[in-house]
DNA sequence: ACCGCGTATGGAATCGATTCCACATAGGTA
DNA sequence: TACCTATGTGGAATCGATTCCATACGCGGT
């Protein structure tokens, strides 16, 4: 590795002067500047960001903690983040907890040890130790997707969007609506979306029959199984089913199709997330589109605000959503 | 930020001793060790990786350059990379060129300035300046998806897989097979897959009629347009169409369905990539599954081999693929 | 003649770790 | 007794940049 010292020697100036040329700061004669630039050019010298940031305390790197790499949500989120960060010259240091909760704290520390300028956490399940770890961190921080008190949050309106969708189904004439959810420990997807459904039904005085509410996991197969449960064990067969993710909805559709029933004539289906699949599956799935890229951009902006001197206090940015009506209803 | 100096003072030892405790190296009395660990515990001290790597020349960070974030391919590749890297304690520094070729060189330099231990490039179009930049880099390096002479490569067998698929179609009885490709500047997807098709047809003495070969881009709409071109301008209407990506194939399917024709009875369709969509679209799409996660793992291994002392020379690891037969044929 | 100021440059401290080397002590062996 | 070795510790150089401060020169104003 060629260093600033070598450049200085070759250009017959001091390291100070080389530094000034690189950073375009202070006084440097055209004469000296030209010599330095020439040597840099010739040698292909690239300054060490490490040495630099050791002094300046800035790395232009933002740490991102994802619960799962390789999901459409993560990938859209990262896209939004990158749009803003790239423009400002920041890079993303990626970590992936693979849904192991202890890793979140581990990675927080690791990112701190790497002196990232800020951290963005896309969380699933929050707990007290995690909150505590974040508070001690003292680094610009933003959480996406789950509410954490006292911190900058970028949230989706899980409750309202879910409610919107159920209201929409009711307006379309469906009254017997079954539900496929996930574990309520996931406050956003599990708890809030379920409550949106429950409240929408209640507010419309619609009963929820035995067997209509099922709990699955985040994959297509689980949607299939849940739908089977609904069909096998419901006292009244529902005329519609609302699943809290598109994948669950698609699994449900598979089961419905297999039993020879028609969507939406026999049973209507709705999902959430506006995944690519939802567009191309047939019939195309009615769903809620959360603007995930926008959430990424917003999170990036919030973290940069803090990096540039803003202090960190509770902020809640709720990202818009929209209902996409398609032929599954 | 609390530093090693402070720990040393509080524990009444020298920085040297603290360092020895942290790294479990050299001689330290149990007595001193205990004191140091206690202070570290109390203060929540996290050593600076920056300062460390300034001396040790190792960062445990691998730079990854992607042509597009937020595609299924990128995301599966990164997943594979992360599986191996996480196990070895490496993190991923992500950069995204958004298909701007100049950025590839820019990011190579940037990653070098950040002292990544290695670089993985998922390239689309290679050119001479890029090759030159990589050669000068002198950092462990692996390229995925496109062949680059003299470097460690992880490749998919684009030519053979494409040929396999066309042979399969022919064996199924389809003789009039149209083709939707992409720009041949993309050697893998554009050039090699096209040649696989052309050679398969030639080897079976099957003529390719005027209008059967179309060139699109990487999105669904383009597949739709290309299919329209085929139907409108072919002298003989084909009985099957082979698209070099699933998205193109799905676009083609949309057009075919719109014209009221049936898949596969009137026209059979095949794609490549084994995207999620291909599974759930109906009819389900016959396609080629490249083991992209495995490519990621292999690339990670290759780069780690170099990091751990292996020298960099031309290596070609061809990742397996398999044909997935589904109902679109 | 002196002061002040803009311009130009370099010496040396600094950031937070690692690591080489010198040194001290205690116990075992020839 | 003299010497060697294992154990334990710290001083100081080092990594590659930035930045504070001192210095020097030339020129205009008083």
Coordinates of N, CA and C (backbone and C1' of nucleotides) in Angstrom, one line a residue, chain B residues 3-4 19 23 45 48 55, chain C residues 15-21:
Chain B
X3 N -11.8 4.7 25.6 CA -10.7 4.0 24.9 C -9.9 3.1 25.7
X4 N -9.0 2.4 25.1 CA -8.1 1.4 25.8 C -7.3 2.1 26.9
X19 N -4.6 -4.8 26.1 CA -4.7 -5.4 24.7 C -4.5 -6.9 24.8
X23 N -7.2 -9.6 23.5 CA -6.9 -10.6 22.5 C -6.4 -11.9 22.9
X45 N -17.0 -0.9 27.5 CA -16.0 -0.6 26.5 C -16.0 -1.5 25.3
X48 N -12.1 -0.1 19.3 CA -12.3 0.4 18.0 C -11.6 -0.5 17.0
X55 N -3.5 -1.0 12.3 CA -2.3 -1.7 12.5 C -2.3 -3.1 11.8
Chain C
dC15 P -5.8 12.4 21.2 O5' -6.7 11.4 20.3 C5' -7.6 11.9 19.4 C4' -7.9 10.8 18.3 C3' -7.9 9.4 18.9 O3' -9.2 9.0 19.2 C1' -6.6 9.5 16.9
dG16 P -9.6 8.3 20.6 O5' -9.1 6.8 20.3 C5' -9.9 6.0 19.4 C4' -9.2 4.7 19.3 C3' -8.9 3.9 20.6 O3' -9.3 2.6 20.3 C1' -6.9 4.1 19.4
dA17 P -9.5 1.6 21.6 O5' -8.1 0.7 21.5 C5' -8.1 -0.6 21.1 C4' -7.2 -0.8 19.9 C3' -6.1 -1.8 20.0 O3' -6.5 -3.0 19.6 C1' -5.4 0.2 18.9
dT18 P -5.8 -4.4 20.1 O5' -4.4 -4.2 19.2 C5' -4.4 -4.5 17.9 C4' -3.0 -4.5 17.3 C3' -2.2 -5.7 17.8 O3' -1.4 -6.1 16.7 C1' -1.1 -3.6 18.3
dT19 P -0.7 -7.5 16.7 O5' 0.8 -7.2 17.0 C5' 1.5 -6.2 16.2 C4' 2.8 -5.9 16.8 C3' 3.5 -7.1 17.5 O3' 4.8 -7.0 17.2 C1' 3.4 -5.3 19.0
dC20 P 5.7 -8.4 17.0 O5' 7.2 -7.8 17.0 C5' 7.5 -6.6 16.4 C4' 8.4 -5.8 17.2 C3' 9.5 -6.6 17.9 O3' 10.8 -6.0 17.7 C1' 8.4 -5.3 19.5
dC21 P 12.1 -6.9 18.0 O5' 12.6 -6.2 19.4 C5' 12.6 -4.8 19.5 C4' 12.7 -4.4 21.0 C3' 13.7 -5.3 21.8 O3' 14.7 -4.4 22.4 C1' 11.6 -5.1 22.9

